Short mmCIF file of C-alpha atoms in Angstrom, two decimals:
data_model
loop_
_atom_site.label_atom_id
_atom_site.label_comp_id
_atom_site.label_asym_id
_atom_site.label_seq_id
_atom_site.Cartn_x
_atom_site.Cartn_y
_atom_site.Cartn_z
CA UNK A 3 -11.83 62.62 -19.14
CA UNK A 4 -12.61 64.41 -22.42
CA UNK A 5 -12.83 67.77 -20.64
CA UNK A 6 -9.57 67.11 -18.83
CA UNK A 7 -7.92 66.13 -22.12
CA UNK A 8 -8.91 69.36 -23.85
CA UNK A 9 -7.99 71.45 -20.79
CA UNK A 10 -4.55 69.85 -20.50
CA UNK A 11 -4.07 70.13 -24.27
CA UNK A 12 -4.81 73.87 -24.22
CA UNK A 13 -2.43 74.43 -21.31
CA UNK A 14 0.34 72.41 -22.96
CA UNK A 15 -0.06 74.22 -26.30
CA UNK A 16 -0.11 77.65 -24.65
CA UNK A 17 3.01 76.85 -22.60
CA UNK A 18 4.75 75.44 -25.67
CA UNK A 19 3.95 78.53 -27.77
CA UNK A 20 5.27 80.68 -24.94
CA UNK A 21 8.50 78.69 -24.87
CA UNK A 22 8.83 79.05 -28.65
CA UNK A 23 8.50 82.82 -28.35
CA UNK A 24 11.29 82.72 -25.82
CA UNK A 25 13.52 80.21 -27.67
CA UNK A 26 12.94 78.38 -30.99
CA UNK A 27 15.04 75.47 -29.72
CA UNK A 28 11.85 74.19 -28.09
CA UNK A 29 10.47 73.37 -31.54
CA UNK A 30 11.55 69.73 -31.04
CA UNK A 31 8.67 69.31 -28.59
CA UNK A 32 6.34 69.16 -31.58
CA UNK A 33 7.50 65.58 -32.05
CA UNK A 34 5.67 64.70 -28.82
CA UNK A 35 2.85 67.21 -28.66
CA UNK A 36 1.43 67.01 -32.20
CA UNK A 37 1.04 63.18 -32.35
CA UNK A 38 -0.55 63.08 -28.89
CA UNK A 39 -2.97 65.85 -29.81
CA UNK A 40 -3.81 64.12 -33.08
CA UNK A 41 -4.44 60.78 -31.32
CA UNK A 42 -6.58 62.41 -28.66
CA UNK A 43 -8.76 64.31 -31.12
CA UNK A 44 -9.12 61.19 -33.27
CA UNK A 45 -10.17 59.22 -30.17
CA UNK A 46 -12.84 61.76 -29.26
CA UNK A 47 -14.26 61.92 -32.79
CA UNK A 48 -14.46 58.14 -33.31
CA UNK A 49 -17.47 56.20 -31.98
CA UNK A 50 -16.32 52.60 -32.41
CA UNK A 51 -14.55 52.24 -29.06
CA UNK A 52 -16.23 53.82 -26.04
CA UNK A 53 -13.11 53.57 -23.88
CA UNK A 54 -11.00 55.53 -26.37
CA UNK A 55 -13.81 58.06 -26.82
CA UNK A 56 -14.21 58.65 -23.09
CA UNK A 57 -10.50 58.46 -22.22
CA UNK A 58 -8.57 60.00 -25.12
CA UNK A 59 -4.98 58.70 -25.52
CA UNK A 60 -5.05 56.87 -22.17
CA UNK A 61 -7.75 54.50 -23.45
CA UNK A 62 -5.30 53.19 -26.03
CA UNK A 63 -3.29 51.58 -23.24
CA UNK A 64 -6.11 49.11 -22.66
CA UNK A 65 -5.87 47.79 -26.21
CA UNK A 66 -2.08 47.71 -26.06
CA UNK A 67 -2.20 45.62 -22.87
CA UNK A 68 -4.73 43.30 -24.51
CA UNK A 69 -2.29 42.68 -27.37
CA UNK A 70 0.72 41.92 -25.18
CA UNK A 71 -1.17 39.99 -22.47
CA UNK A 72 -0.75 36.50 -24.05
CA UNK A 73 2.98 37.09 -24.46
CA UNK A 74 3.43 38.33 -20.90
CA UNK A 75 1.45 35.38 -19.58
CA UNK A 76 3.34 32.77 -21.62
CA UNK A 77 6.82 34.02 -20.81
CA UNK A 78 6.50 35.35 -17.27
CA UNK A 79 3.41 33.97 -15.52
CA UNK A 80 2.50 30.44 -16.61
CA UNK A 81 4.36 27.52 -15.05
CA UNK A 82 5.99 24.67 -16.97
CA UNK A 83 2.84 22.55 -16.65
CA UNK A 84 -0.22 24.83 -16.86
CA UNK A 85 0.05 26.40 -20.32
CA UNK A 86 -2.62 25.63 -22.94
CA UNK A 87 -3.20 24.13 -25.45
CA UNK A 88 0.35 22.81 -24.91
CA UNK A 89 2.34 23.55 -21.79
CA UNK A 90 5.98 24.56 -21.65
CA UNK A 91 7.21 21.05 -20.87
CA UNK A 92 5.50 19.66 -23.96
CA UNK A 93 6.76 22.40 -26.24
CA UNK A 94 10.29 22.15 -24.88
CA UNK A 95 10.52 18.43 -25.62
CA UNK A 96 9.71 19.09 -29.27
CA UNK A 97 12.16 21.99 -29.51
CA UNK A 98 14.96 19.98 -27.91
CA UNK A 99 14.44 16.89 -30.04
CA UNK A 100 14.12 18.84 -33.28
CA UNK A 101 17.36 20.70 -32.53
CA UNK A 102 19.16 17.55 -31.36
CA UNK A 103 19.65 19.04 -27.89
CA UNK A 104 19.54 17.24 -24.56
CA UNK A 105 15.93 16.23 -23.91
CA UNK A 106 16.35 14.57 -20.53
CA UNK A 107 15.00 16.23 -17.40
CA UNK A 108 16.71 16.41 -13.99
CA UNK A 109 15.36 15.91 -10.48
CA UNK A 110 12.28 13.86 -11.34
CA UNK A 111 8.88 14.56 -12.79
CA UNK A 112 7.09 17.89 -12.41
CA UNK A 113 3.73 16.16 -12.80
CA UNK A 114 1.53 15.31 -9.83
CA UNK A 115 1.41 11.51 -10.00
CA UNK A 116 -1.54 11.44 -7.56
CA UNK A 117 -3.60 13.83 -9.66
CA UNK A 118 -6.89 12.50 -11.07
CA UNK A 119 -6.29 11.33 -14.64
CA UNK A 120 -2.53 10.83 -14.30
CA UNK A 121 -1.42 8.13 -16.77
CA UNK A 122 1.64 5.91 -16.91
CA UNK A 123 3.04 2.86 -18.69
CA UNK A 124 2.71 -0.56 -17.07
CA UNK A 125 6.37 -1.60 -17.44
CA UNK A 126 7.64 -5.17 -17.21
CA UNK A 127 10.28 -6.79 -15.00
CA UNK A 128 11.39 -8.52 -18.20
CA UNK A 129 11.94 -5.55 -20.46
CA UNK A 130 13.06 -6.13 -24.03
CA UNK A 131 16.48 -4.83 -25.09
CA UNK A 132 15.95 -1.80 -27.29
CA UNK A 133 18.38 -3.06 -29.92
CA UNK A 134 16.08 -6.06 -30.45
CA UNK A 135 13.27 -3.80 -31.72
CA UNK A 136 13.04 -2.66 -35.34
CA UNK A 137 14.32 0.93 -35.51
CA UNK A 138 11.52 2.36 -37.67
CA UNK A 139 8.70 -0.21 -37.86
CA UNK A 140 6.20 0.10 -40.69
CA UNK A 141 2.49 -0.65 -40.72
CA UNK A 142 0.82 -1.99 -43.84
CA UNK A 143 -2.20 0.11 -44.82
CA UNK A 144 -4.37 -1.58 -47.41
CA UNK A 145 -7.27 -4.00 -47.18
CA UNK A 146 -7.62 -7.19 -49.20
CA UNK A 147 -9.25 -5.04 -51.90
CA UNK A 148 -6.28 -2.67 -52.18
CA UNK A 149 -3.69 -3.43 -54.86
CA UNK A 150 -1.17 -0.72 -53.91
CA UNK A 151 -0.84 -0.93 -50.10
CA UNK A 152 1.33 1.62 -48.33
CA UNK A 153 3.73 0.85 -45.50
CA UNK A 154 3.47 3.76 -43.07
CA UNK A 155 5.68 4.95 -40.26
CA UNK A 156 4.08 4.87 -36.81
CA UNK A 157 4.34 8.71 -36.61
CA UNK A 158 3.46 11.10 -39.44
CA UNK A 159 2.45 14.65 -40.35
CA UNK A 160 -1.25 15.29 -39.84
CA UNK A 161 -3.51 17.26 -42.18
CA UNK A 162 -2.48 20.91 -42.59
CA UNK A 163 -3.34 22.75 -45.79
CA UNK A 164 -1.28 25.04 -47.96
CA UNK A 165 -3.11 28.28 -47.35
CA UNK A 166 -3.43 27.67 -43.66
CA UNK A 167 0.34 27.12 -43.69
CA UNK A 168 2.86 29.02 -45.80
CA UNK A 169 4.61 27.52 -48.79
CA UNK A 170 7.93 27.45 -46.91
CA UNK A 171 6.29 25.54 -44.06
CA UNK A 172 4.81 23.01 -46.50
CA UNK A 173 8.16 22.61 -48.26
CA UNK A 174 9.97 22.06 -44.96
CA UNK A 175 7.40 19.54 -43.73
CA UNK A 176 7.50 17.56 -46.96
CA UNK A 177 11.28 17.52 -47.13
CA UNK A 178 11.33 16.43 -43.48
CA UNK A 179 8.96 13.58 -44.37
CA UNK A 180 11.28 12.61 -47.21
CA UNK A 181 14.34 12.62 -44.95
CA UNK A 182 12.62 10.68 -42.17
CA UNK A 183 10.63 8.21 -44.25
CA UNK A 184 7.11 9.14 -43.13
CA UNK A 185 4.07 10.62 -44.85
CA UNK A 186 2.75 14.16 -45.11
CA UNK A 187 -1.03 14.73 -45.18
CA UNK A 188 -2.00 17.63 -47.47
CA UNK A 189 -5.00 18.82 -45.50
CA UNK A 190 -8.23 19.63 -47.32
CA UNK A 191 -6.75 22.67 -49.09
CA UNK A 192 -5.67 20.68 -52.11
CA UNK A 193 -2.57 19.14 -53.59
CA UNK A 194 -0.14 22.00 -54.16
CA UNK A 195 3.21 22.02 -56.00
CA UNK A 196 4.87 22.49 -52.61
CA UNK A 197 3.57 19.09 -51.47
CA UNK A 198 5.27 17.49 -54.45
CA UNK A 199 8.46 19.48 -54.97
CA UNK A 200 10.59 17.82 -52.28
CA UNK A 201 9.53 14.24 -53.01
CA UNK A 202 8.07 13.22 -49.65
CA UNK A 203 5.23 10.69 -49.45
CA UNK A 204 1.85 12.40 -49.60
CA UNK A 205 -1.62 11.51 -48.33
CA UNK A 206 -4.11 13.55 -50.35
CA UNK A 207 -6.91 14.80 -48.12
CA UNK A 208 -10.15 15.52 -50.00
CA UNK A 209 -12.69 17.56 -48.10
CA UNK A 210 -16.18 18.77 -48.87
CA UNK A 211 -14.82 21.61 -51.01
CA UNK A 212 -13.04 19.11 -53.29
CA UNK A 213 -10.09 21.46 -53.69
CA UNK A 214 -7.76 20.48 -56.54
CA UNK A 215 -10.42 18.07 -57.84
CA UNK A 216 -13.54 20.19 -58.30
CA UNK A 217 -15.68 21.60 -61.06
CA UNK A 218 -16.20 25.38 -61.36
CA UNK A 219 -19.49 24.86 -59.49
CA UNK A 220 -17.70 23.23 -56.56
CA UNK A 221 -18.67 19.62 -57.16
CA UNK A 222 -16.31 16.64 -57.34
CA UNK A 223 -14.49 16.21 -60.66
CA UNK A 224 -13.34 12.67 -61.42
CA UNK A 225 -11.11 13.98 -64.24
CA UNK A 226 -9.23 16.41 -61.98
CA UNK A 227 -8.99 13.73 -59.29
CA UNK A 228 -7.54 11.10 -61.62
CA UNK A 229 -4.86 13.47 -62.95
CA UNK A 230 -3.47 13.95 -59.45
CA UNK A 231 -4.29 10.63 -57.77
CA UNK A 232 -2.05 8.64 -60.10
CA UNK A 233 1.02 10.74 -59.23
CA UNK A 234 3.68 8.46 -57.69
CA UNK A 235 4.13 10.66 -54.60
CA UNK A 236 0.44 10.35 -53.71
CA UNK A 237 0.41 7.20 -51.60
CA UNK A 238 -3.09 7.29 -50.10
CA UNK A 239 -6.39 9.16 -50.49
CA UNK A 240 -8.25 10.44 -47.42
CA UNK A 241 -11.89 11.55 -47.63
CA UNK A 242 -12.44 14.14 -44.94
CA UNK A 243 -15.77 14.14 -43.11
CA UNK A 244 -14.80 16.36 -40.21
CA UNK A 245 -11.87 17.54 -38.12
CA UNK A 246 -11.38 17.90 -34.40
CA UNK A 247 -11.13 21.69 -34.47
CA UNK A 248 -14.65 22.14 -35.84
CA UNK A 249 -16.63 18.91 -36.41
CA UNK A 250 -19.65 19.42 -38.63
CA UNK A 251 -18.68 22.98 -39.49
CA UNK A 252 -16.63 22.70 -42.67
CA UNK A 253 -13.31 24.39 -43.33
CA UNK A 254 -12.49 28.09 -43.20
CA UNK A 255 -9.63 29.93 -44.90
CA UNK A 256 -9.85 33.68 -44.13
CA UNK A 257 -9.75 35.85 -47.26
CA UNK A 258 -6.64 37.59 -45.91
CA UNK A 259 -4.79 34.36 -46.64
CA UNK A 260 -6.31 33.75 -50.09
CA UNK A 261 -3.63 34.67 -52.64
CA UNK A 262 -3.86 34.25 -56.41
CA UNK A 263 -1.70 31.13 -56.10
CA UNK A 264 -3.95 29.52 -53.48
CA UNK A 265 -7.05 30.28 -55.53
CA UNK A 266 -5.43 28.64 -58.56
CA UNK A 267 -4.37 25.53 -56.62
CA UNK A 268 -7.78 25.11 -55.00
CA UNK A 269 -9.64 25.89 -58.24
CA UNK A 270 -11.62 28.72 -56.61
CA UNK A 271 -11.97 32.49 -57.13
CA UNK A 272 -10.12 35.06 -55.02
CA UNK A 273 -11.67 37.80 -52.88
CA UNK A 274 -13.66 36.05 -50.15
CA UNK A 275 -13.27 33.56 -47.31
CA UNK A 276 -12.96 30.03 -48.68
CA UNK A 277 -15.61 27.95 -46.95
CA UNK A 278 -15.96 24.20 -47.24
CA UNK A 279 -19.55 22.93 -46.91
CA UNK A 280 -20.31 20.89 -43.77
CA UNK A 281 -21.27 17.83 -45.86
CA UNK A 282 -20.21 16.12 -49.09
CA UNK A 283 -22.11 16.51 -52.35
CA UNK A 284 -20.55 13.43 -54.01
CA UNK A 285 -22.53 11.08 -51.74
CA UNK A 286 -25.25 11.32 -49.12
CA UNK A 287 -25.63 7.81 -47.64
CA UNK A 288 -23.21 5.17 -46.31
CA UNK A 289 -23.88 2.99 -49.37
CA UNK A 290 -23.11 5.88 -51.71
CA UNK A 291 -19.90 6.51 -49.77
CA UNK A 292 -18.80 2.93 -50.37
CA UNK A 293 -19.56 3.31 -54.06
CA UNK A 294 -17.49 6.51 -54.04
CA UNK A 295 -14.65 4.63 -52.34
CA UNK A 296 -14.72 1.99 -55.08
CA UNK A 297 -14.56 4.71 -57.72
CA UNK A 298 -11.59 6.46 -56.10
CA UNK A 299 -9.74 3.17 -55.62
CA UNK A 300 -10.23 2.31 -59.28
CA UNK A 301 -9.19 5.73 -60.61
CA UNK A 302 -6.15 5.96 -58.31
CA UNK A 303 -4.82 2.62 -59.48
CA UNK A 304 -5.69 0.67 -56.35
CA UNK A 305 -4.20 2.98 -53.73
CA UNK A 306 -5.48 2.92 -50.12
CA UNK A 307 -8.70 4.91 -49.65
CA UNK A 308 -9.78 6.00 -46.20
CA UNK A 309 -11.80 8.57 -44.31
CA UNK A 310 -11.04 11.13 -41.63
CA UNK A 311 -13.62 11.99 -39.02
CA UNK A 312 -14.19 13.30 -35.55
CA UNK A 313 -16.71 10.92 -33.98
CA UNK A 314 -20.12 12.35 -33.18
CA UNK A 315 -23.28 10.22 -33.21
CA UNK A 316 -22.24 6.64 -32.67
CA UNK A 317 -25.02 5.07 -34.74
CA UNK A 318 -23.82 6.96 -37.82
CA UNK A 319 -20.42 5.29 -37.63
CA UNK A 320 -22.14 1.94 -37.09
CA UNK A 321 -24.15 2.69 -40.25
CA UNK A 322 -20.85 3.06 -42.07
CA UNK A 323 -19.75 -0.38 -40.90
CA UNK A 324 -23.05 -1.91 -42.01
CA UNK A 325 -22.61 -0.29 -45.43
CA UNK A 326 -19.13 -1.80 -45.80
CA UNK A 327 -20.60 -5.24 -45.21
CA UNK A 328 -23.65 -4.64 -47.40
CA UNK A 329 -21.58 -3.28 -50.31
CA UNK A 330 -18.69 -5.69 -49.75
CA UNK A 331 -16.35 -2.68 -49.92
CA UNK A 332 -13.78 -1.94 -47.25
CA UNK A 333 -12.09 1.26 -46.28
CA UNK A 334 -8.34 0.80 -46.03
CA UNK A 335 -7.93 3.16 -43.09
CA UNK A 336 -9.87 5.47 -40.80
CA UNK A 337 -8.25 8.57 -39.34
CA UNK A 338 -9.83 9.36 -35.98
CA UNK A 339 -9.40 13.03 -35.09
CA UNK A 340 -10.09 13.86 -31.48
CA UNK A 341 -12.23 16.80 -30.45
CA UNK A 342 -9.08 18.30 -28.91
CA UNK A 343 -7.48 18.66 -32.36
CA UNK A 344 -6.98 22.22 -33.42
CA UNK A 345 -4.81 23.57 -36.23
CA UNK A 346 -7.84 24.91 -38.10
CA UNK A 347 -9.50 28.28 -37.47
CA UNK A 348 -12.85 27.62 -35.80
CA UNK A 349 -15.61 29.25 -33.74
CA UNK A 350 -14.90 28.64 -30.03
CA UNK A 351 -18.24 26.87 -29.59
CA UNK A 352 -17.04 24.19 -32.02
CA UNK A 353 -13.47 23.97 -30.73
CA UNK A 354 -14.59 23.75 -27.12
CA UNK A 355 -17.85 21.81 -27.17
CA UNK A 356 -18.22 19.66 -30.31
CA UNK A 357 -16.63 16.30 -31.07
CA UNK A 358 -15.70 13.19 -29.10
CA UNK A 359 -12.24 13.36 -27.45
CA UNK A 360 -9.57 11.16 -29.02
CA UNK A 361 -9.27 8.41 -26.41
CA UNK A 362 -13.00 7.75 -26.24
CA UNK A 363 -13.30 7.96 -30.02
CA UNK A 364 -10.37 5.59 -30.59
CA UNK A 365 -11.84 2.99 -28.28
CA UNK A 366 -15.26 3.28 -29.90
CA UNK A 367 -13.99 3.06 -33.50
CA UNK A 368 -11.66 0.15 -32.73
CA UNK A 369 -14.34 -1.79 -30.87
CA UNK A 370 -16.99 -1.13 -33.53
CA UNK A 371 -14.71 -2.38 -36.31
CA UNK A 372 -13.82 -5.40 -34.19
CA UNK A 373 -17.48 -6.04 -33.41
CA UNK A 374 -18.28 -6.14 -37.13
CA UNK A 375 -15.15 -8.22 -37.80
CA UNK A 376 -13.72 -5.44 -39.99
CA UNK A 377 -10.62 -4.54 -38.00
CA UNK A 378 -8.51 -7.10 -39.85
CA UNK A 379 -9.10 -5.09 -43.05
CA UNK A 380 -8.88 -1.54 -41.74
CA UNK A 381 -6.08 0.38 -40.03
CA UNK A 382 -6.83 3.14 -37.53
CA UNK A 383 -4.83 6.37 -37.57
CA UNK A 384 -5.00 8.55 -34.44
CA UNK A 385 -4.77 12.34 -34.55
CA UNK A 386 -5.21 14.87 -31.76
CA UNK A 387 -2.56 16.39 -29.42
CA UNK A 388 -0.04 13.61 -30.07
CA UNK A 389 3.48 14.99 -29.69
CA UNK A 390 5.50 12.63 -27.47
CA UNK A 391 6.47 8.97 -27.38
CA UNK A 392 4.04 8.40 -24.53
CA UNK A 393 1.21 9.98 -26.54
CA UNK A 394 1.93 7.48 -29.31
CA UNK A 395 2.00 4.49 -26.96
CA UNK A 396 -1.23 5.61 -25.29
CA UNK A 397 -2.98 5.86 -28.67
CA UNK A 398 -1.63 2.47 -29.76
CA UNK A 399 -2.81 0.91 -26.51
CA UNK A 400 -6.40 2.05 -27.07
CA UNK A 401 -6.60 0.86 -30.65
CA UNK A 402 -4.57 2.98 -33.09
CA UNK A 403 -2.19 1.42 -35.60
CA UNK A 404 -0.52 4.67 -36.69
CA UNK A 405 -0.38 8.21 -35.27
CA UNK A 406 -0.39 11.67 -36.85
CA UNK A 407 0.71 14.99 -35.39
CA UNK A 408 -0.01 18.50 -36.64
CA UNK A 409 0.94 20.93 -33.89
CA UNK A 410 3.91 18.80 -32.85
CA UNK A 411 5.30 19.19 -36.36
CA UNK A 412 4.55 22.92 -36.21
CA UNK A 413 6.61 23.17 -33.02
CA UNK A 414 9.42 21.36 -34.82
CA UNK A 415 9.23 24.05 -37.51
CA UNK A 416 9.61 26.70 -34.82
CA UNK A 417 6.02 27.51 -33.79
CA UNK A 418 5.99 29.45 -30.50
CA UNK A 419 2.24 29.04 -29.83
CA UNK A 420 1.61 32.73 -30.48
CA UNK A 421 -2.05 31.85 -31.22
CA UNK A 422 -2.16 34.03 -34.34
CA UNK A 423 -2.76 31.23 -36.86
CA UNK A 424 -6.03 32.77 -38.09
CA UNK A 425 -4.76 36.36 -38.50
CA UNK A 426 -2.09 35.98 -41.18
CA UNK A 427 0.41 37.44 -38.70
CA UNK A 428 2.22 34.30 -37.52
CA UNK A 429 5.60 35.64 -36.31
CA UNK A 430 7.46 32.44 -37.22
CA UNK A 431 6.29 32.41 -40.85
CA UNK A 432 4.46 29.08 -40.49
CA UNK A 433 0.75 29.96 -40.54
CA UNK A 434 0.80 33.02 -42.79
CA UNK A 435 0.77 34.06 -46.43
CA UNK A 436 2.77 37.24 -45.77
CA UNK A 437 6.07 36.90 -47.68
CA UNK A 438 7.78 39.24 -45.23
CA UNK A 439 7.13 36.59 -42.57
CA UNK A 440 7.31 33.23 -44.35
CA UNK A 441 10.54 34.08 -46.17
CA UNK A 442 12.20 34.02 -42.76
CA UNK A 443 11.57 30.27 -42.46
CA UNK A 444 14.65 28.39 -43.70
CA UNK A 445 13.34 25.30 -45.50
CA UNK A 446 16.55 23.27 -45.33
CA UNK A 447 17.15 23.93 -41.63
CA UNK A 448 13.55 23.33 -40.58
CA UNK A 449 13.16 20.16 -42.67
CA UNK A 450 16.03 18.55 -40.77
CA UNK A 451 14.42 19.61 -37.49
CA UNK A 452 11.15 17.95 -38.52
CA UNK A 453 13.02 14.77 -39.43
CA UNK A 454 14.98 14.74 -36.14
CA UNK A 455 11.84 15.33 -34.10
CA UNK A 456 10.16 12.40 -35.83
CA UNK A 457 13.16 10.13 -35.31
CA UNK A 458 13.59 10.94 -31.62
CA UNK A 459 9.87 10.68 -30.86
CA UNK A 460 9.58 7.27 -32.54
CA UNK A 461 12.73 6.15 -30.72
CA UNK A 462 11.28 7.13 -27.35
CA UNK A 463 7.95 5.44 -28.15
CA UNK A 464 9.79 2.22 -29.01
CA UNK A 465 11.80 2.44 -25.78
CA UNK A 466 8.53 2.65 -23.82
CA UNK A 467 7.23 -0.37 -25.72
CA UNK A 468 10.43 -2.27 -24.92
CA UNK A 469 10.11 -1.29 -21.25
CA UNK A 470 6.66 -2.87 -21.33
CA UNK A 471 8.20 -6.19 -22.31
CA UNK A 472 6.94 -5.97 -25.89
CA UNK A 473 8.98 -6.16 -29.08
CA UNK A 474 6.67 -4.52 -31.66
CA UNK A 475 4.05 -1.74 -31.71
CA UNK A 476 1.46 -4.27 -32.90
CA UNK A 477 1.70 -5.96 -29.49
CA UNK A 478 0.66 -2.87 -27.53
CA UNK A 479 -2.77 -3.36 -25.94
CA UNK A 480 -5.02 -1.82 -23.31
CA UNK A 481 -3.13 -3.49 -20.49
CA UNK A 482 -0.07 -1.33 -21.20
CA UNK A 483 -1.31 2.06 -19.96
CA UNK A 484 -2.80 2.82 -16.54
CA UNK A 485 -4.80 5.80 -15.34
CA UNK A 486 -5.51 7.12 -11.85
CA UNK A 487 -9.29 7.32 -11.40
CA UNK A 488 -9.31 8.61 -7.80
CA UNK A 489 -6.96 9.10 -4.86
CA UNK A 490 -6.66 5.38 -4.09
CA UNK A 491 -7.47 3.56 -7.33
CA UNK A 492 -5.74 2.93 -10.65
CA UNK A 493 -7.10 1.03 -13.62
CA UNK A 494 -5.76 -0.04 -16.99
CA UNK A 495 -7.31 1.09 -20.24
CA UNK A 496 -8.61 -2.47 -20.53
CA UNK A 497 -10.82 -1.71 -17.54
CA UNK A 498 -11.69 1.81 -18.71
CA UNK A 499 -12.54 0.65 -22.23
CA UNK A 500 -13.63 -3.03 -22.12
CA UNK A 501 -13.12 -4.61 -25.55
CA UNK A 502 -15.81 -6.30 -27.61
CA UNK A 503 -15.59 -9.84 -28.89
CA UNK A 504 -14.74 -10.07 -32.59
CA UNK A 505 -17.92 -10.32 -34.68
CA UNK A 506 -20.33 -9.78 -31.78
CA UNK A 507 -22.16 -6.92 -33.56
CA UNK A 508 -23.00 -9.05 -36.60
CA UNK A 509 -25.84 -10.87 -34.84
CA UNK A 510 -28.55 -9.28 -32.73
CA UNK A 511 -28.30 -12.12 -30.22
CA UNK A 512 -24.68 -11.28 -29.37
CA UNK A 513 -24.87 -7.47 -29.33
CA UNK A 514 -24.01 -6.13 -25.84
CA UNK A 515 -26.88 -4.28 -24.19
CA UNK A 516 -24.91 -1.03 -24.12
CA UNK A 517 -24.60 -1.14 -27.92
CA UNK A 518 -28.12 -2.34 -28.74
CA UNK A 519 -29.84 1.04 -29.16
CA UNK A 520 -27.24 2.44 -31.58
CA UNK A 521 -26.98 -0.80 -33.55
CA UNK A 522 -30.75 -0.96 -34.05
CA UNK A 523 -30.89 2.66 -35.16
CA UNK A 524 -28.02 2.29 -37.64
CA UNK A 525 -28.74 1.47 -41.27
CA UNK A 526 -26.58 1.26 -44.38
CA UNK A 527 -29.04 3.48 -46.24
CA UNK A 528 -28.61 6.69 -44.27
CA UNK A 529 -26.29 8.40 -41.83
#
């Protein structure tokens, strides 16, 4: 094609010059000819892309089609139910509820109710009247060792950092939390002024990089922590072990998003990707973690201290439970992030193939805590593709006490699932640090949409609970949700995830055989 390009170029130029000799009015053709010639010559001279080198000008169409392919697919090809990570039906529910539009659907479900894995609520013939249920029930988070417990909404904003999200997105989320009476998790990127400006309740997430509470060398600073932990808006402290998007990998903020302001807030230097180590330096064993928890609880004035993790090796979590008993120190909450979580930038190998999915992880964490008789002290927070009332009820039925949502809240802000979160080119101004983009996000408008989405989602979750014949989220159990396991059989989550007897893991004689290997391997002295 290179020979053809040069041959055609020569012919076109010769013809054009001939036309100019005849009439100078043909000079306008330079607008077309010169750029095409320049692009073609540039394509031939470059060596980076073989297609452009071998097919000058025409080869550029391949890259153009690659750019527009996701948009064409989303808007013209995918059905209402087959889009990923969230399909059109799921996104539309969030948009409609956040805008206070009609969110009912006509003509029945579009889901295949005989499909393997289809789930539904086990409703009761004696449903509870919705007006008999508390409108916005709260869950107390705080063990017997916590002196400042927090009463959380059943649905909250999951961890998303300033840096990953724009300042206008953070402001809108926090103001939405303030309006709706729910909490806003900071993400591991540190406690920024934008998390505090609007007055919403904040859960301070502290990751392995110790952003906003680190020394210049990157280690944990108790002085920096104390200054921020005692702020009245900081309601809880969450120690992050891992997240569903990339368990065991640490955090990544591309340098394109690292502004002077972000570097100052995180207490880091500008000019490179900000990487969080895969493990903590403040502790290295379960016992040391419990000692760290005691320190944070003391310096924060007795606020709830918890951890966030995506479950991996089961015996390591069992080691954590043994350490709580050995050190007589309880976590106040555990946030379980499913392997399907995904607001963070991550290598595809980690997003696709690392981390236990949320439902399995929830059941395991709940049953382990119950087996060690710790569940009465610790609340479980579920996070991972939770955006609807049914998602909340399903998580509660397996073992969660409270639910968080990240991408659901992003949809409420106006996210269109453009999948450009890691490029600093988010068209809606949510996941970018480009002021030309994030200044288009109206904080006041979007904060009300976040609040409405929260209100309507909680309302629908409570209506499902009432339809099940229950009057409070605390009553939801594994009998409530059913799943199709094959063409002719359905089972409840109670059958899928059989519960342990309280305290059965405390004595070797009562440990179920299935749990014996992990329990024997687990020790409070190492993960």
